[in-house]
Amino acid sequence: MATAQKDYYGTLGVKKTATAEEIRKAFRKLARKYHPDVNPNNKKAEEKFKEISEANDVLSDEKKRKIYDQFGFYSDNIDQAAAEAAARGGYGPFTGGGQPGRARGGQEVPFDFGGFDFSDFQRSAGSGGRAQQQQQPGGGWGGFRDIFSGMFNGGAPQRQAGPQPGSDLEYQVSVDFWTAIRGGTVKLQITRREMCPTCKGKATTGGSITCPECHGEGHVTQKAGTMKFDVQCATCGGAGKVENACPTCHGEGTIGRTETLEFRVKPGTRDGQRIRLAGKGNAGTNGGAAGDLYLIMKVGTHPVFSRTGDDISVQVPVTVTEAALGAKIDVPTIDGRTQLKIPPGTQTGQKLRLREKGVPSASVEGKRGDQIVEVKIAVPKVQDERSKEILRELAKLNTEDPRQEMFARV
């Protein structure tokens, strides 16, 4: 975390009005000069590189730079909205040295750093050029950080008022090959947050009690060393009272529940397809709408058919004579058997198309994919002498060398 009283502009050698591009160029120039790889075993160069890295980290980020320009330092605990509010209120940067910051019209910031012991600040360079703070007993930087966290972030997070929508859920659903093609009903067990039956999502049961943190004052006093000031109570948000939390949901407004959900898978559902079930996610609070449930389809495989989109592919073995002379053969499809014409001279690996024998489209009604049949020629195992004699005769009649074209291209 970058800390107070560091001149980042001076570190990079740029003006306060420097553009983002000028800051980037200045950092790159200095980084090339002081990088540890360029200056091995040089502690001074290493420290310098850490300083310019820290300066660049703040000034190259528009939001961080705005906070630094306003307060004279940057802290990850400072909320951007609070910083802008302080700027609109006219408060200038903290001047250090125990002096309070002043408004542009001369008004002092309503807290005083006089007498605060800054000697506990101990920094050691960390990764990315950021400094690491060391917690000191009885205050020091740890206390300083906690105070600013309370000032600018308001302490613990508050439950947002008004209706809050529920979050979405996502589940992966395994669907078998045939259900994805033909459609069907699938059951799925899910765990979701549903509206609390006791408080109806309001998180409270009515009535209020005095805030145990501020004792009804609406603000608390925080101090570090000799510095102290009042801040809004983080527990009640300044109201002085807190409502009774619902005993059923413990102030959450929702309770966890596991249920079995039944939904319909459309014919033609694809692997990886995302199905949205509106209002089936986590319940909202204070009357907020429930989130949605997204189901990611994981379609199973088949030992014979393979699927690409809406097309079905299958390998079909044919005999040598069927491939050479041509034939009509039976082939399997997702609808049952059908006949396919094998042209004379068909080669192994050749693909033949059966129009509209694929998967019904899930998005376009009445449309289907195709089935692609890949021919695989089955060579017979010749054992009897008569068959061998016929094949030798066939070879004499067909002297064409099937490898001739291949060698011609070598």
CSV table of C-alpha atoms in Angstrom, one decimal:
chain,number,residue,atom,x,y,z
A,1,MET,CA,0.0,0.0,0.0
A,2,ALA,CA,1.3,3.4,-0.9
A,3,THR,CA,1.6,5.7,2.2
A,4,ALA,CA,1.6,9.4,3.0
A,5,GLN,CA,4.0,12.1,2.0
A,6,LYS,CA,5.5,10.7,-1.1
A,7,ASP,CA,6.0,12.8,-4.2
A,8,TYR,CA,5.1,10.4,-6.9
A,9,TYR,CA,5.2,13.0,-9.6
A,10,GLY,CA,8.8,13.9,-8.5
A,11,THR,CA,9.7,10.3,-8.4
A,12,LEU,CA,8.8,9.8,-12.0
A,13,GLY,CA,10.1,13.3,-13.0
A,14,VAL,CA,6.8,14.5,-14.4
A,15,LYS,CA,4.5,17.5,-13.7
A,16,LYS,CA,1.2,17.2,-11.8
A,17,THR,CA,-0.6,18.0,-15.1
A,18,ALA,CA,1.1,15.1,-16.9
A,19,THR,CA,-1.0,13.0,-19.2
A,20,ALA,CA,-1.4,9.2,-18.8
A,21,GLU,CA,0.9,8.7,-21.8
A,22,GLU,CA,3.6,11.0,-20.4
A,23,ILE,CA,3.5,9.0,-17.1
A,24,ARG,CA,3.7,5.7,-19.0
A,25,LYS,CA,6.8,6.9,-21.0
A,26,ALA,CA,8.5,8.3,-17.9
A,27,PHE,CA,8.1,5.1,-16.0
A,28,ARG,CA,9.3,2.9,-18.9
A,29,LYS,CA,12.4,5.1,-19.3
A,30,LEU,CA,13.3,4.9,-15.6
A,31,ALA,CA,12.4,1.2,-15.4
A,32,ARG,CA,14.9,0.4,-18.2
A,33,LYS,CA,17.5,2.3,-16.2
A,34,TYR,CA,17.0,0.9,-12.7
A,35,HIS,CA,15.6,-2.6,-13.5
A,36,PRO,CA,17.3,-5.2,-11.2
A,37,ASP,CA,18.3,-7.3,-14.3
A,38,VAL,CA,20.3,-4.4,-15.6
A,39,ASN,CA,21.8,-3.6,-12.2
A,40,PRO,CA,22.6,-6.9,-10.5
A,41,ASN,CA,23.6,-6.7,-6.8
A,42,ASN,CA,22.9,-3.0,-6.8
A,43,LYS,CA,20.7,-2.2,-3.7
A,44,LYS,CA,20.3,1.5,-4.5
A,45,ALA,CA,19.0,0.7,-8.0
A,46,GLU,CA,16.7,-2.0,-6.6
A,47,GLU,CA,15.2,0.5,-4.1
A,48,LYS,CA,14.8,3.1,-6.9
A,49,PHE,CA,13.0,0.6,-9.1
A,50,LYS,CA,10.6,-0.2,-6.2
A,51,GLU,CA,9.9,3.6,-5.7
A,52,ILE,CA,9.2,4.2,-9.4
A,53,SER,CA,7.0,1.1,-9.6
A,54,GLU,CA,5.0,2.3,-6.6
A,55,ALA,CA,4.6,5.7,-8.1
A,56,ASN,CA,3.5,4.3,-11.4
A,57,ASP,CA,1.0,2.0,-9.7
A,58,VAL,CA,-0.8,5.0,-8.3
A,59,LEU,CA,-0.4,7.6,-11.1
A,60,SER,CA,-1.2,5.2,-13.9
A,61,ASP,CA,-4.6,4.3,-12.3
A,62,GLU,CA,-7.1,7.1,-12.8
A,63,LYS,CA,-9.0,6.5,-9.6
A,64,LYS,CA,-5.9,6.0,-7.5
A,65,ARG,CA,-4.4,9.2,-8.9
A,66,LYS,CA,-7.5,11.2,-8.1
A,67,ILE,CA,-7.4,10.1,-4.5
A,68,TYR,CA,-3.6,10.9,-4.3
A,69,ASP,CA,-4.2,14.3,-5.8
A,70,GLN,CA,-6.9,15.0,-3.2
A,71,PHE,CA,-5.3,13.8,0.0
A,72,GLY,CA,-1.6,13.9,-0.8
A,73,PHE,CA,-1.3,10.1,-0.3
A,74,TYR,CA,-3.0,6.9,-1.5
A,75,SER,CA,-4.5,4.0,0.6
A,76,ASP,CA,-6.4,1.0,-0.6
A,77,ASN,CA,-8.8,1.6,2.3
A,78,ILE,CA,-10.0,5.0,1.0
A,79,ASP,CA,-13.3,4.7,-0.7
A,80,GLN,CA,-13.5,6.6,-4.1
A,81,ALA,CA,-17.0,8.0,-3.4
A,82,ALA,CA,-15.9,9.3,0.0
A,83,ALA,CA,-12.9,10.9,-1.6
A,84,GLU,CA,-15.1,12.7,-4.2
A,85,ALA,CA,-17.4,13.8,-1.4
A,86,ALA,CA,-14.5,15.3,0.5
A,87,ALA,CA,-13.4,17.1,-2.7
A,88,ARG,CA,-16.8,18.6,-3.2
A,89,GLY,CA,-16.8,19.7,0.5
A,90,GLY,CA,-13.7,21.7,-0.2
A,91,TYR,CA,-11.1,19.8,1.8
A,92,GLY,CA,-7.6,20.0,0.5
A,93,PRO,CA,-4.8,17.4,0.9
A,94,PHE,CA,-3.5,16.5,4.3
A,95,THR,CA,-0.4,18.7,4.9
A,96,GLY,CA,1.4,16.3,7.3
A,97,GLY,CA,3.7,17.4,10.1
A,98,GLY,CA,0.8,17.3,12.6
A,99,GLN,CA,-1.1,20.1,10.7
A,100,PRO,CA,-4.7,19.5,9.8
A,101,GLY,CA,-5.7,19.8,6.1
A,102,ARG,CA,-7.5,23.0,5.1
A,103,ALA,CA,-10.5,23.6,2.8
A,104,ARG,CA,-10.1,25.7,-0.3
A,105,GLY,CA,-11.8,28.5,1.6
A,106,GLY,CA,-9.6,28.2,4.6
A,107,GLN,CA,-11.8,25.8,6.6
A,108,GLU,CA,-10.0,23.1,8.6
A,109,VAL,CA,-10.7,19.5,8.1
A,110,PRO,CA,-12.5,18.3,11.3
A,111,PHE,CA,-9.7,16.1,12.7
A,112,ASP,CA,-6.3,16.9,14.0
A,113,PHE,CA,-3.1,14.8,13.6
A,114,GLY,CA,-1.2,16.9,16.1
A,115,GLY,CA,0.7,14.7,18.6
A,116,PHE,CA,0.2,11.6,16.5
A,117,ASP,CA,3.3,9.5,16.6
A,118,PHE,CA,4.3,8.6,13.0
A,119,SER,CA,7.6,7.0,14.1
A,120,ASP,CA,6.0,3.6,14.0
A,121,PHE,CA,5.8,3.7,10.2
A,122,GLN,CA,8.0,0.9,8.9
A,123,ARG,CA,8.0,0.0,5.3
A,124,SER,CA,9.7,-2.8,3.4
A,125,ALA,CA,9.4,-3.1,-0.3
A,126,GLY,CA,6.9,-5.7,-1.5
A,127,SER,CA,6.0,-7.2,-4.8
A,128,GLY,CA,4.9,-4.9,-7.6
A,129,GLY,CA,6.7,-1.9,-5.9
A,130,ARG,CA,4.0,-1.6,-3.1
A,131,ALA,CA,5.1,-1.0,0.4
A,132,GLN,CA,4.2,-3.4,3.2
A,133,GLN,CA,3.1,-2.0,6.6
A,134,GLN,CA,4.1,-3.5,9.9
A,135,GLN,CA,1.6,-3.7,12.7
A,136,GLN,CA,2.8,-1.9,15.9
A,137,PRO,CA,1.5,-2.5,19.4
A,138,GLY,CA,-0.7,0.3,20.7
A,139,GLY,CA,-1.4,2.1,17.4
A,140,GLY,CA,1.2,2.8,14.8
A,141,TRP,CA,0.4,2.3,11.1
A,142,GLY,CA,-2.0,-0.5,11.9
A,143,GLY,CA,-4.2,1.8,14.0
A,144,PHE,CA,-3.9,4.6,11.5
A,145,ARG,CA,-5.0,2.2,8.7
A,146,ASP,CA,-8.0,1.0,10.8
A,147,ILE,CA,-9.1,4.5,11.5
A,148,PHE,CA,-9.1,5.5,7.9
A,149,SER,CA,-10.9,2.3,7.0
A,150,GLY,CA,-13.6,3.3,9.5
A,151,MET,CA,-13.7,6.9,8.2
A,152,PHE,CA,-13.8,6.2,4.5
A,153,ASN,CA,-15.4,2.8,4.3
A,154,GLY,CA,-17.9,3.1,7.1
A,155,GLY,CA,-16.8,0.0,9.0
A,156,ALA,CA,-18.7,-3.2,8.4
A,157,PRO,CA,-20.8,-3.5,5.3
A,158,GLN,CA,-24.4,-2.5,5.7
A,159,ARG,CA,-27.4,-4.4,4.4
A,160,GLN,CA,-28.8,-2.5,1.4
A,161,ALA,CA,-32.2,-1.1,1.8
A,162,GLY,CA,-35.0,-1.8,-0.7
A,163,PRO,CA,-35.7,-4.9,-2.9
A,164,GLN,CA,-32.5,-6.9,-3.7
A,165,PRO,CA,-32.7,-9.4,-6.5
A,166,GLY,CA,-31.5,-13.0,-6.0
A,167,SER,CA,-28.3,-14.3,-7.6
A,168,ASP,CA,-28.3,-16.7,-10.6
A,169,LEU,CA,-27.4,-20.4,-10.3
A,170,GLU,CA,-25.6,-22.6,-12.8
A,171,TYR,CA,-25.6,-26.4,-13.0
A,172,GLN,CA,-24.2,-28.9,-15.4
A,173,VAL,CA,-26.6,-31.6,-16.4
A,174,SER,CA,-25.6,-34.9,-17.9
A,175,VAL,CA,-28.1,-36.0,-20.7
A,176,ASP,CA,-27.8,-39.3,-22.5
A,177,PHE,CA,-27.3,-39.4,-26.3
A,178,TRP,CA,-30.9,-40.4,-27.2
A,179,THR,CA,-32.6,-38.0,-24.8
A,180,ALA,CA,-30.7,-35.1,-26.3
A,181,ILE,CA,-31.9,-36.1,-29.8
A,182,ARG,CA,-35.5,-37.1,-29.2
A,183,GLY,CA,-36.2,-34.9,-26.2
A,184,GLY,CA,-37.4,-36.0,-22.8
A,185,THR,CA,-37.8,-35.2,-19.1
A,186,VAL,CA,-34.8,-34.9,-16.8
A,187,LYS,CA,-34.7,-34.7,-13.0
A,188,LEU,CA,-32.0,-32.7,-11.2
A,189,GLN,CA,-31.3,-32.1,-7.6
A,190,ILE,CA,-30.3,-28.5,-6.8
A,191,THR,CA,-29.6,-26.4,-3.7
A,192,ARG,CA,-30.9,-22.9,-3.7
A,193,ARG,CA,-31.8,-20.0,-1.4
A,194,GLU,CA,-35.5,-19.6,-1.0
A,195,MET,CA,-37.5,-16.8,0.8
A,196,CYS,CA,-37.6,-17.2,4.5
A,197,PRO,CA,-41.1,-18.3,5.5
A,198,THR,CA,-41.0,-16.4,8.8
A,199,CYS,CA,-39.9,-12.9,7.7
A,200,LYS,CA,-40.9,-13.2,4.0
A,201,GLY,CA,-37.5,-12.1,2.9
A,202,LYS,CA,-37.3,-9.0,5.1
A,203,ALA,CA,-34.5,-10.4,7.4
A,204,THR,CA,-36.2,-8.9,10.4
A,205,THR,CA,-39.3,-9.7,12.5
A,206,GLY,CA,-40.3,-6.1,13.3
A,207,GLY,CA,-39.6,-4.0,16.4
A,208,SER,CA,-36.2,-2.6,17.2
A,209,ILE,CA,-33.7,-2.4,20.0
A,210,THR,CA,-31.1,0.2,21.0
A,211,CYS,CA,-27.9,-0.4,19.1
A,212,PRO,CA,-25.5,-2.3,21.3
A,213,GLU,CA,-22.5,-0.7,19.6
A,214,CYS,CA,-23.2,3.0,20.0
A,215,HIS,CA,-25.8,2.7,22.7
A,216,GLY,CA,-28.4,4.7,20.8
A,217,GLU,CA,-26.0,7.6,19.9
A,218,GLY,CA,-25.7,6.8,16.2
A,219,HIS,CA,-22.0,7.5,16.3
A,220,VAL,CA,-18.9,6.2,18.0
A,221,THR,CA,-15.6,7.7,18.9
A,222,GLN,CA,-12.4,6.2,17.4
A,223,LYS,CA,-8.9,7.1,18.4
A,224,ALA,CA,-5.3,6.3,17.5
A,225,GLY,CA,-2.6,7.8,19.7
A,226,THR,CA,-3.9,11.3,20.5
A,227,MET,CA,-6.0,11.6,17.4
A,228,LYS,CA,-9.7,11.0,17.9
A,229,PHE,CA,-12.9,11.9,16.2
A,230,ASP,CA,-16.5,10.8,15.8
A,231,VAL,CA,-17.7,8.5,13.0
A,232,GLN,CA,-21.1,7.1,12.1
A,233,CYS,CA,-21.9,3.8,13.8
A,234,ALA,CA,-21.3,1.0,11.4
A,235,THR,CA,-23.8,-1.3,13.1
A,236,CYS,CA,-26.9,0.9,12.9
A,237,GLY,CA,-25.9,3.2,10.2
A,238,GLY,CA,-26.4,6.3,12.4
A,239,ALA,CA,-30.0,5.4,13.4
A,240,GLY,CA,-29.2,4.5,17.0
A,241,LYS,CA,-31.5,1.5,16.7
A,242,VAL,CA,-31.3,-1.9,15.1
A,243,GLU,CA,-34.2,-4.1,14.1
A,244,ASN,CA,-34.6,-7.6,15.5
A,245,ALA,CA,-33.0,-10.2,13.2
A,246,CYS,CA,-35.3,-13.0,12.1
A,247,PRO,CA,-34.5,-16.1,14.2
A,248,THR,CA,-35.2,-18.5,11.3
A,249,CYS,CA,-32.9,-17.0,8.7
A,250,HIS,CA,-30.6,-15.2,11.2
A,251,GLY,CA,-31.1,-11.9,9.4
A,252,GLU,CA,-30.3,-13.3,5.9
A,253,GLY,CA,-33.9,-13.1,4.5
A,254,THR,CA,-33.4,-16.5,2.8
A,255,ILE,CA,-32.8,-20.1,3.9
A,256,GLY,CA,-31.1,-22.9,2.1
A,257,ARG,CA,-33.1,-25.7,0.6
A,258,THR,CA,-32.4,-28.8,-1.6
A,259,GLU,CA,-35.0,-29.7,-4.0
A,260,THR,CA,-35.6,-32.0,-7.0
A,261,LEU,CA,-36.3,-30.1,-10.2
A,262,GLU,CA,-37.9,-31.6,-13.2
A,263,PHE,CA,-37.5,-30.0,-16.6
A,264,ARG,CA,-38.0,-30.9,-20.3
A,265,VAL,CA,-35.2,-31.3,-22.8
A,266,LYS,CA,-36.1,-30.2,-26.3
A,267,PRO,CA,-35.4,-32.6,-29.2
A,268,GLY,CA,-32.1,-31.7,-30.8
A,269,THR,CA,-30.5,-30.3,-27.7
A,270,ARG,CA,-26.7,-29.9,-28.3
A,271,ASP,CA,-23.7,-30.5,-26.1
A,272,GLY,CA,-22.8,-27.3,-24.2
A,273,GLN,CA,-26.2,-25.7,-24.8
A,274,ARG,CA,-27.3,-23.3,-22.1
A,275,ILE,CA,-30.9,-23.6,-20.9
A,276,ARG,CA,-32.4,-20.7,-18.8
A,277,LEU,CA,-35.1,-21.4,-16.2
A,278,ALA,CA,-36.4,-17.9,-15.2
A,279,GLY,CA,-37.0,-17.4,-11.5
A,280,LYS,CA,-35.5,-20.7,-10.4
A,281,GLY,CA,-32.3,-19.2,-9.0
A,282,ASN,CA,-31.8,-17.9,-5.5
A,283,ALA,CA,-34.6,-15.9,-3.9
A,284,GLY,CA,-34.4,-12.1,-3.6
A,285,THR,CA,-34.8,-10.2,-0.3
A,286,ASN,CA,-37.1,-7.3,0.6
A,287,GLY,CA,-39.4,-8.2,-2.2
A,288,GLY,CA,-36.6,-8.5,-4.8
A,289,ALA,CA,-37.1,-10.9,-7.8
A,290,ALA,CA,-35.5,-14.4,-7.7
A,291,GLY,CA,-32.5,-15.0,-9.9
A,292,ASP,CA,-32.5,-17.5,-12.8
A,293,LEU,CA,-31.2,-21.0,-13.1
A,294,TYR,CA,-28.9,-21.9,-16.0
A,295,LEU,CA,-28.4,-25.5,-17.0
A,296,ILE,CA,-25.4,-26.5,-19.1
A,297,MET,CA,-26.1,-29.6,-21.1
A,298,LYS,CA,-23.4,-32.4,-21.2
A,299,VAL,CA,-24.6,-34.8,-23.9
A,300,GLY,CA,-23.4,-38.4,-23.7
A,301,THR,CA,-21.7,-40.4,-26.6
A,302,HIS,CA,-22.9,-43.4,-28.6
A,303,PRO,CA,-20.8,-46.5,-29.7
A,304,VAL,CA,-21.9,-46.2,-33.4
A,305,PHE,CA,-23.0,-42.6,-34.1
A,306,SER,CA,-21.1,-39.4,-33.5
A,307,ARG,CA,-22.6,-36.0,-33.6
A,308,THR,CA,-21.4,-32.6,-34.8
A,309,GLY,CA,-24.1,-30.0,-34.4
A,310,ASP,CA,-27.2,-31.4,-36.0
A,311,ASP,CA,-25.3,-33.8,-38.3
A,312,ILE,CA,-24.7,-37.5,-37.5
A,313,SER,CA,-21.6,-39.4,-38.7
A,314,VAL,CA,-21.2,-43.1,-38.9
A,315,GLN,CA,-18.5,-45.5,-40.4
A,316,VAL,CA,-20.0,-48.3,-42.5
A,317,PRO,CA,-17.9,-51.3,-43.7
A,318,VAL,CA,-18.4,-52.5,-47.3
A,319,THR,CA,-17.0,-55.4,-49.2
A,320,VAL,CA,-14.4,-55.1,-51.9
A,321,THR,CA,-16.9,-56.2,-54.6
A,322,GLU,CA,-19.5,-53.8,-53.3
A,323,ALA,CA,-17.1,-50.9,-53.5
A,324,ALA,CA,-15.7,-52.0,-56.9
A,325,LEU,CA,-19.0,-52.8,-58.6
A,326,GLY,CA,-21.4,-50.6,-56.7
A,327,ALA,CA,-24.3,-51.8,-54.6
A,328,LYS,CA,-27.3,-50.8,-52.4
A,329,ILE,CA,-26.6,-51.5,-48.7
A,330,ASP,CA,-28.5,-51.1,-45.4
A,331,VAL,CA,-27.0,-48.5,-43.1
A,332,PRO,CA,-28.2,-47.5,-39.5
A,333,THR,CA,-29.6,-44.1,-38.9
A,334,ILE,CA,-31.1,-42.5,-35.7
A,335,ASP,CA,-34.5,-43.3,-37.2
A,336,GLY,CA,-33.7,-47.0,-38.0
A,337,ARG,CA,-32.3,-48.7,-41.1
A,338,THR,CA,-32.3,-47.1,-44.5
A,339,GLN,CA,-30.7,-48.0,-47.9
A,340,LEU,CA,-27.7,-46.2,-49.3
A,341,LYS,CA,-26.4,-46.5,-52.8
A,342,ILE,CA,-22.6,-47.2,-53.1
A,343,PRO,CA,-21.3,-45.9,-56.4
A,344,PRO,CA,-19.0,-48.2,-58.5
A,345,GLY,CA,-15.3,-47.6,-57.7
A,346,THR,CA,-16.0,-46.2,-54.2
A,347,GLN,CA,-12.8,-45.7,-52.2
A,348,THR,CA,-12.2,-46.3,-48.5
A,349,GLY,CA,-12.7,-43.1,-46.5
A,350,GLN,CA,-15.1,-41.7,-49.1
A,351,LYS,CA,-18.0,-39.9,-47.5
A,352,LEU,CA,-21.6,-40.2,-48.7
A,353,ARG,CA,-24.4,-37.9,-47.5
A,354,LEU,CA,-28.0,-38.9,-46.5
A,355,ARG,CA,-30.0,-35.7,-46.6
A,356,GLU,CA,-32.2,-34.8,-43.6
A,357,LYS,CA,-31.3,-38.0,-41.7
A,358,GLY,CA,-29.6,-36.1,-38.9
A,359,VAL,CA,-30.8,-34.5,-35.7
A,360,PRO,CA,-34.0,-32.3,-35.6
A,361,SER,CA,-33.0,-28.7,-35.0
A,362,ALA,CA,-33.8,-27.4,-31.5
A,363,SER,CA,-34.0,-23.8,-32.8
A,364,VAL,CA,-35.6,-24.0,-36.3
A,365,GLU,CA,-38.8,-26.0,-36.4
A,366,GLY,CA,-39.0,-28.6,-39.2
A,367,LYS,CA,-35.3,-28.5,-40.0
A,368,ARG,CA,-33.0,-31.5,-39.7
A,369,GLY,CA,-29.3,-32.2,-40.1
A,370,ASP,CA,-27.8,-34.8,-42.4
A,371,GLN,CA,-26.1,-38.1,-41.9
A,372,ILE,CA,-22.6,-38.5,-43.2
A,373,VAL,CA,-21.6,-42.1,-44.0
A,374,GLU,CA,-17.9,-42.8,-44.2
A,375,VAL,CA,-17.1,-45.9,-46.3
A,376,LYS,CA,-14.6,-48.4,-44.8
A,377,ILE,CA,-13.6,-51.2,-47.2
A,378,ALA,CA,-13.3,-54.5,-45.5
A,379,VAL,CA,-10.6,-56.6,-47.1
A,380,PRO,CA,-11.4,-60.4,-46.9
A,381,LYS,CA,-9.0,-62.9,-45.4
A,382,VAL,CA,-8.3,-65.3,-48.3
A,383,GLN,CA,-7.6,-68.8,-47.2
A,384,ASP,CA,-8.7,-71.2,-50.0
A,385,GLU,CA,-6.6,-71.6,-53.2
A,386,ARG,CA,-9.5,-71.0,-55.6
A,387,SER,CA,-10.1,-67.5,-54.1
A,388,LYS,CA,-6.4,-66.7,-54.4
A,389,GLU,CA,-6.4,-67.8,-58.0
A,390,ILE,CA,-9.3,-65.5,-58.8
A,391,LEU,CA,-7.5,-62.5,-57.2
A,392,ARG,CA,-4.3,-63.2,-59.1
A,393,GLU,CA,-6.3,-63.2,-62.3
A,394,LEU,CA,-8.0,-60.0,-61.3
A,395,ALA,CA,-4.6,-58.4,-60.7
A,396,LYS,CA,-3.5,-59.4,-64.2
A,397,LEU,CA,-6.5,-57.8,-65.7
A,398,ASN,CA,-6.2,-54.6,-63.7
A,399,THR,CA,-2.5,-53.6,-63.9
A,400,GLU,CA,-3.0,-50.0,-62.8
A,401,ASP,CA,-0.6,-49.0,-60.0
A,402,PRO,CA,-2.5,-47.2,-57.2
A,403,ARG,CA,0.8,-45.6,-55.9
A,404,GLN,CA,1.9,-44.2,-59.2
A,405,GLU,CA,0.2,-40.8,-58.6
A,406,MET,CA,1.8,-40.5,-55.2
A,407,PHE,CA,5.3,-41.1,-56.5
A,408,ALA,CA,4.8,-38.7,-59.3
A,409,ARG,CA,4.4,-35.9,-56.7
A,410,VAL,CA,7.4,-36.9,-54.6
